[in-house]
XYZ file of C-alpha atoms in Angstrom:
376
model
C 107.139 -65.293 -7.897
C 104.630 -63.020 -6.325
C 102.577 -64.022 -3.904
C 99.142 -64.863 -5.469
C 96.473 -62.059 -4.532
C 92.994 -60.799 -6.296
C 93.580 -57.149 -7.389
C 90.523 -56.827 -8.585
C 87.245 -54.945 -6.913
C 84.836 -57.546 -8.371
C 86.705 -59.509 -11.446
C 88.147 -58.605 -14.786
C 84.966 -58.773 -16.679
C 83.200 -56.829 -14.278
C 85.337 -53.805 -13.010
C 86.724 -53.659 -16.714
C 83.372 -53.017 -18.348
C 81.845 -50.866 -15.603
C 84.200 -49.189 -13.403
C 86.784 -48.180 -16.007
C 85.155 -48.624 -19.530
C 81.722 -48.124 -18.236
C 81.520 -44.916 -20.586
C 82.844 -46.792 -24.054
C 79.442 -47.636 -24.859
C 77.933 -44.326 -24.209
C 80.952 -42.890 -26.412
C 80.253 -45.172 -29.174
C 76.326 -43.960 -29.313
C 77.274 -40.258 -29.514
C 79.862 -40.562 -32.400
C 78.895 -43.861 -34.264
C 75.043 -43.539 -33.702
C 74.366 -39.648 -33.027
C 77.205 -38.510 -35.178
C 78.395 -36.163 -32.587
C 82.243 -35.289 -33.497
C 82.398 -38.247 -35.924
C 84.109 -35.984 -38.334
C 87.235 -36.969 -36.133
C 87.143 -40.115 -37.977
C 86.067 -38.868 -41.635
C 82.359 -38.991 -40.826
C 80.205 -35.798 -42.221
C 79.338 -33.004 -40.435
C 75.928 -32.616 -38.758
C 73.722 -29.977 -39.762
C 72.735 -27.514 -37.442
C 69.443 -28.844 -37.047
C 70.891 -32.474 -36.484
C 73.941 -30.996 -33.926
C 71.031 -29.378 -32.085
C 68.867 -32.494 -31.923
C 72.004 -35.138 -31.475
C 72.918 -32.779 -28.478
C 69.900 -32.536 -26.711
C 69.426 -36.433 -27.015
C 73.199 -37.226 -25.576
C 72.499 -34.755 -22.851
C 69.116 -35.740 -21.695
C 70.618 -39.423 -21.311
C 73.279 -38.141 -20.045
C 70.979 -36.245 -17.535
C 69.437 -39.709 -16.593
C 72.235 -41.669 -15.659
C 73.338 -38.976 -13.477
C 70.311 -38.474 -11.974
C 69.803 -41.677 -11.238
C 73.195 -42.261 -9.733
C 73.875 -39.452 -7.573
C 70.540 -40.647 -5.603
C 71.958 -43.964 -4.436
C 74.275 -41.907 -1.924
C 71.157 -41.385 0.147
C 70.011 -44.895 -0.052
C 73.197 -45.683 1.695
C 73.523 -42.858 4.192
C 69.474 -42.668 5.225
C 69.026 -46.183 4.463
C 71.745 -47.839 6.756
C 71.612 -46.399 10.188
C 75.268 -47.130 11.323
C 76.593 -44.638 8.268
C 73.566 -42.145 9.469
C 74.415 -42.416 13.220
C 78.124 -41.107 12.206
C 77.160 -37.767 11.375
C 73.426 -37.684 12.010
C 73.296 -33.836 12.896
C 74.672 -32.824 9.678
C 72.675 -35.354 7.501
C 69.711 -33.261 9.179
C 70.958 -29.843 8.921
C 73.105 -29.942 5.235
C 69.658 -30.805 3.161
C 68.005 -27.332 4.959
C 70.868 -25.294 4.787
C 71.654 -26.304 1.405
C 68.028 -25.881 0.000
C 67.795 -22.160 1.959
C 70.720 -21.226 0.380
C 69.921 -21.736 -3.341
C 66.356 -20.941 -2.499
C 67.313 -17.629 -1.627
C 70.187 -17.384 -4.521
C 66.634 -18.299 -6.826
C 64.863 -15.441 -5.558
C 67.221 -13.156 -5.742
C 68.625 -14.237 -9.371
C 66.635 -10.959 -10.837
C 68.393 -8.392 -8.908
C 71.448 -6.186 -10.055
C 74.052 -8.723 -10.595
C 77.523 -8.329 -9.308
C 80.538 -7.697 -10.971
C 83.545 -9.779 -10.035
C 86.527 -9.490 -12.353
C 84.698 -7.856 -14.613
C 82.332 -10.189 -15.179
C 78.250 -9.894 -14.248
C 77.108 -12.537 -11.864
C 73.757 -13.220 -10.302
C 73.748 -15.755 -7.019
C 71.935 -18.248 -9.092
C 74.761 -18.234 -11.717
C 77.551 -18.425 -8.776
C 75.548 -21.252 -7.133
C 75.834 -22.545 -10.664
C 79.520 -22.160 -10.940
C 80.396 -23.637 -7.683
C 78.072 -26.958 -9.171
C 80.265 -26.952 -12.264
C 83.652 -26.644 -10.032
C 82.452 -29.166 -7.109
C 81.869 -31.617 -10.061
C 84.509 -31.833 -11.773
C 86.808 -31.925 -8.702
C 84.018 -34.527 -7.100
C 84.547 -36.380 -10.710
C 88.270 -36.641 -10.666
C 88.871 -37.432 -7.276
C 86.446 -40.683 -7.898
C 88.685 -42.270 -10.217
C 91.797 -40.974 -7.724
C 89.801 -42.747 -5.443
C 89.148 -45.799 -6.905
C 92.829 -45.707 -8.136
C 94.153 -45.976 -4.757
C 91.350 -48.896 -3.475
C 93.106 -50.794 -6.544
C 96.520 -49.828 -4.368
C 95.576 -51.166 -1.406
C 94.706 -54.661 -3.575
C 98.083 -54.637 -5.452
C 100.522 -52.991 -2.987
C 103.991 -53.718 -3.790
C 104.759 -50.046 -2.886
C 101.803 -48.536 -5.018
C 99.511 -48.513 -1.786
C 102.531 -45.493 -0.377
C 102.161 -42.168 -0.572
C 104.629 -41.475 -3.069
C 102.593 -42.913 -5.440
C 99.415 -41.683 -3.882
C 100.561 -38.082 -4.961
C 101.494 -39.552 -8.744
C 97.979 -40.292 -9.217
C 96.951 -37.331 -8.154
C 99.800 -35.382 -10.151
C 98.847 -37.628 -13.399
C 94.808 -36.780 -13.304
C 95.128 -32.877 -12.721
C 98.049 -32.693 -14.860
C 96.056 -33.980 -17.724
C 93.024 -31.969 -16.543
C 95.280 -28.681 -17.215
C 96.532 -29.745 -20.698
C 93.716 -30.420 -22.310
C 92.357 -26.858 -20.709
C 94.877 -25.216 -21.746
C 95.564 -27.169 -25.275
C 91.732 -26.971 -26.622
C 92.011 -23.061 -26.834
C 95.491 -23.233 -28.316
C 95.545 -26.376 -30.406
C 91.610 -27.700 -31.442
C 89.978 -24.103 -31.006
C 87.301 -25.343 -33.851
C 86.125 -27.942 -31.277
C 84.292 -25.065 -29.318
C 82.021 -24.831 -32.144
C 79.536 -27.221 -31.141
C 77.588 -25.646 -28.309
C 76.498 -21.600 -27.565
C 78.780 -22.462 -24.636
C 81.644 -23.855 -26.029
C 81.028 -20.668 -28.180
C 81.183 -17.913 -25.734
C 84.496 -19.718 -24.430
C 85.995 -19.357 -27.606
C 85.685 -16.134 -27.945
C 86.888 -15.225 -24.700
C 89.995 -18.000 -25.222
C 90.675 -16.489 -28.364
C 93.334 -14.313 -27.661
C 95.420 -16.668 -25.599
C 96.355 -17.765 -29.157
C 98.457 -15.521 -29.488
C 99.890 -15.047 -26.061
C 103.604 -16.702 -25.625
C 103.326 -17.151 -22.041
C 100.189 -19.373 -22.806
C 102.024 -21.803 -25.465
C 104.708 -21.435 -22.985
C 102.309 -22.835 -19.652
C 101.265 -26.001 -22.027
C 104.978 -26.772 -22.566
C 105.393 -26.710 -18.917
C 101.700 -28.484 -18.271
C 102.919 -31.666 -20.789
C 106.530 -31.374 -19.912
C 105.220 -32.447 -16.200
C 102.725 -35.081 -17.128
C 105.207 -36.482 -19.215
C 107.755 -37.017 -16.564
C 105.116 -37.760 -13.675
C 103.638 -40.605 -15.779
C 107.237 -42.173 -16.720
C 108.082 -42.097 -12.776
C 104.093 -43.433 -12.121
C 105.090 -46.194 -14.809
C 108.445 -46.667 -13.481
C 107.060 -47.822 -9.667
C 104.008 -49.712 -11.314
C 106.246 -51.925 -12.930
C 108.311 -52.416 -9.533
C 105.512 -53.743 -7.878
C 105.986 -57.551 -7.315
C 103.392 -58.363 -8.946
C 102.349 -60.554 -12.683
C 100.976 -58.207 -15.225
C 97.575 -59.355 -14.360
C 97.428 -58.116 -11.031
C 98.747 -54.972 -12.118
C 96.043 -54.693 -14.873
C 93.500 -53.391 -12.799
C 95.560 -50.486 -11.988
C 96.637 -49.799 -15.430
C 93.368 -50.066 -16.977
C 92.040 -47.345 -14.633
C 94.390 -45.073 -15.503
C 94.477 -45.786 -19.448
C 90.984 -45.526 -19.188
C 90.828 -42.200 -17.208
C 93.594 -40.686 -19.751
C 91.388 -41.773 -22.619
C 88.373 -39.574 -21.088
C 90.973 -36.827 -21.478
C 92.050 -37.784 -24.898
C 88.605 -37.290 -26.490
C 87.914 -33.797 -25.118
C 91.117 -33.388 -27.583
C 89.931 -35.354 -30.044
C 85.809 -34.553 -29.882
C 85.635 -31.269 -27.988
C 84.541 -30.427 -24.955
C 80.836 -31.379 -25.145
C 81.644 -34.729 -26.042
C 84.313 -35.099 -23.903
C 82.466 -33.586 -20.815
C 79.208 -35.901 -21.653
C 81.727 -38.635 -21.623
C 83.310 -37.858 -18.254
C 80.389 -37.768 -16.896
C 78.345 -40.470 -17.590
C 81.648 -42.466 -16.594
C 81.642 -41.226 -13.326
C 77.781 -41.968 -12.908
C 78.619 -45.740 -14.287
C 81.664 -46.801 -12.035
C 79.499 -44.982 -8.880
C 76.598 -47.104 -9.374
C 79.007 -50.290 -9.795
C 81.457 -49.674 -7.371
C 77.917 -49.172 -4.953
C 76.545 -52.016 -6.030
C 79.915 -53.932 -5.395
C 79.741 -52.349 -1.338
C 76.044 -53.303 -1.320
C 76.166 -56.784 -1.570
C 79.539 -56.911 0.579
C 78.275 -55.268 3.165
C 74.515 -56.569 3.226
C 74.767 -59.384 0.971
C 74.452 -62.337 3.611
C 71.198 -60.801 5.174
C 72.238 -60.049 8.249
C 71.618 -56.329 8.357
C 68.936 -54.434 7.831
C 66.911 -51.172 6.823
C 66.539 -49.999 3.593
C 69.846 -50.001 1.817
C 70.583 -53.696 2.878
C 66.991 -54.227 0.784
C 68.114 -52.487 -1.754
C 71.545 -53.241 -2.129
C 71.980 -56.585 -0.778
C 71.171 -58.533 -3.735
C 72.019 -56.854 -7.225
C 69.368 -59.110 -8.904
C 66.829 -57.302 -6.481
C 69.188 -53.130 -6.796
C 69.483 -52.899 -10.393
C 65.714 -53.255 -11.571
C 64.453 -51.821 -8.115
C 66.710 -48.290 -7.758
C 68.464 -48.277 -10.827
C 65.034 -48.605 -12.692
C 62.839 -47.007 -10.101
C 64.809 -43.828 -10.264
C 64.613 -43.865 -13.949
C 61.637 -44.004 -14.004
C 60.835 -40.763 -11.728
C 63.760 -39.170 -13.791
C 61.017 -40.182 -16.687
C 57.640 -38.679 -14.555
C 58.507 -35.333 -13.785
C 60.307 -34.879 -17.268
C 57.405 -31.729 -17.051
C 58.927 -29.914 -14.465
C 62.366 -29.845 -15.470
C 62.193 -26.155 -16.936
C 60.799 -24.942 -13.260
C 62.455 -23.016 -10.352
C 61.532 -25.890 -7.904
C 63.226 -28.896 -9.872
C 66.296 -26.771 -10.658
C 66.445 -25.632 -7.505
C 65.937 -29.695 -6.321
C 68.724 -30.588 -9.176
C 71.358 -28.842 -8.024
C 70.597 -28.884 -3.803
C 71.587 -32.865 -4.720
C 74.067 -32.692 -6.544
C 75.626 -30.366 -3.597
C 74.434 -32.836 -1.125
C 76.116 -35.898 -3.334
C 79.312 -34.356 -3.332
C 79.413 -33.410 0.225
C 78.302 -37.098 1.232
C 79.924 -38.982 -1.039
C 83.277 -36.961 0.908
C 82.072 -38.045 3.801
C 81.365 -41.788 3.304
C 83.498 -43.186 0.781
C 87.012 -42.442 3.244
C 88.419 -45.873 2.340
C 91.025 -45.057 5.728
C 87.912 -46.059 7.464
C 88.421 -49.274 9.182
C 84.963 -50.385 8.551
C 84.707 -49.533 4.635
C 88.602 -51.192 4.143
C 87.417 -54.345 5.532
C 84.207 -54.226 3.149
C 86.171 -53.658 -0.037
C 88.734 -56.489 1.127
C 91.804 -53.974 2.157
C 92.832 -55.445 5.552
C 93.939 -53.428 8.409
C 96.048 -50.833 6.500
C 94.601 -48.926 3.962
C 96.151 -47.526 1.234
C 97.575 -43.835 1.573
C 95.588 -41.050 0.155
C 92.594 -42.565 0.115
């Protein structure tokens, strides 16, 4: 028998509904209640009036949570002075350097833009484009993340780096088929936004390309045989199937994210993704908070605001929705775009920084021991 061990972060009910199902309810309001994609499943199409309207709603929400949760990295790195004093020059300098940078790429957005590959770029729309790419890289490697903290519960041989470099495979595999199969396979689900739009028509030809059809063969040929072998070692583990279930639902749940860009398009499915990732941050923060500070015997600001979850949720999580709410005004202006996107930059460069789970310090927090697992 196995030796008897808790594989999960917080408990089943817990780390089911918020780290990896965190997004079903958000999913369920966009289809059942907005209507957005429910023709998937026989509903009617929305008029254009009611797409336009359904898709502002999801996004501003969507817009919330995210806002919201990409601010509780700086509760934890200028609110607990032993993560601060680790790399207190840079978490001076990155805010100004960042901020100079896309002030300046603001400015400068009117000018001639440049033309690389063809294609007419201003420094505002590249500062844009490296957003977009940070994010969804920042995005994925979360749930790799959090896939490998479940490793280091379960080990058995999942906490090696052999399997380290399945998960990995497994998420970016599935991250290239579904880019590659939308255009090919669903090219009707870029329909629903002027963005989606203008990728269509550029996509278009790959339709009829052979060496396209011919990269998605190879793209689910390889996910298909990286997630038998990922299967293959799960079930090796010495372990019951409900220690293993924490594992398993993190990756079913991850592949199901990919399943309804295929299913909803890529609005949908990118809404979806990312209110996820906002979700299992603020839980998975909330979980460190009151390990870390939860007996009082620290202090500063993040052990007052993340000790006690009775005290973090209504205080930050409903604090920050509430400014989110305030300046809803100055969202069309230079200064809150520019503010928007200097932290999300500043998220994804701390959130590298301070979530390293090889850190002696943050393994013994989450309950890893002395050796934590590889890749993480």
């Amino acid at each position: 028998m196995p030796p008897a061990r808790a594989t999960w972060m917080i408990g089943p009910a817990w780390d089911v509904a918020a780290l990896a199902f965190g997004w079903l309810p958000f999913y369920l309001w966009l289809v059942v209640g907005l209507g957005l994609g429910a023709q998937a499943f026989g509903g009617a199409p929305l008029s254009k009036g009611e797409l336009e309207a359904a898709t502002a709603a999801a996004v501003l929400a969507a817009l919330a949570i995210s806002y919201v949760h990409r601010h509780y990295t700086f509760v934890v790195v200028y609110g607990d002075r032993e993560v601060f004093s680790q790399r207190a020059r840079a978490y001076w300098l990155a805010p100004a350097l960042i901020v100079t940078i896309l002030v300046l790429a603001k400015a400068t957005a009117g000018l001639s833009p440049a033309t690389v590959a063809g294609i007419k770029l201003s420094p505002w729309q590249i500062a844009l484009f490296v957003t977009g790419a940070w994010n969804i890289w920042h995005t994925l490697q979360q749930r790799y993340g959090l896939l490998r903290i479940y490793a280091g519960k379960l080990g058995g041989g999942t906490e090696r780096p052999e399997q380290a470099r399945r998960d990995r495979a497994l998420i970016w595999l599935a991250t290239g088929s579904v880019a590659v199969a939308l255009p090919l396979l669903r090219p009707q689900l870029l329909a629903g936004h002027v963005n989606a739009r203008k990728a269509a028509r550029v996509l278009a030809p790959l339709a009829e390309a052979w060496w396209a059809w011919a990269l998605l063969a190879a793209l689910v040929g390889a996910f298909a045989w990286v997630l038998l072998r990922w299967l293959q070692h799960e079930l090796r583990a010495p372990a019951t199937p409900g220690q293993r279930a924490p594992r398993l639902a993190m990756m079913g749940s991850t592949l199901l994210l990919f399943a309804v860009f295929l299913v909803h398009g890529p609005v949908v499915g990118y809404l979806c993704f990312g209110t996820a990732h906002a979700v299992e941050y603020m839980a998975f923060v909330h979980h460190y908070g009151t390990k870390k500070y939860g007996r009082g015997e620290r202090r500063g600001a993040a052990a007052r605001l993340l000790g006690d979850v009775r005290v973090a949720v209504p205080a930050l999580f409903g604090g920050l929705l509430l400014v989110f709410w305030l300046i809803q005004e100055q969202r069309r202006s230079d200064v809150y775009l520019i503010y928007y996107t200097a932290t999300s930059w500043l998220h994804f460069l701390y959130d590298g920084w301070i979530w390293k789970v090889r850190r002696p310090e943050l393994a013994r927090t989450l309950g890893l021991g002395a050796r934590p697992p590889a890749g993480a």
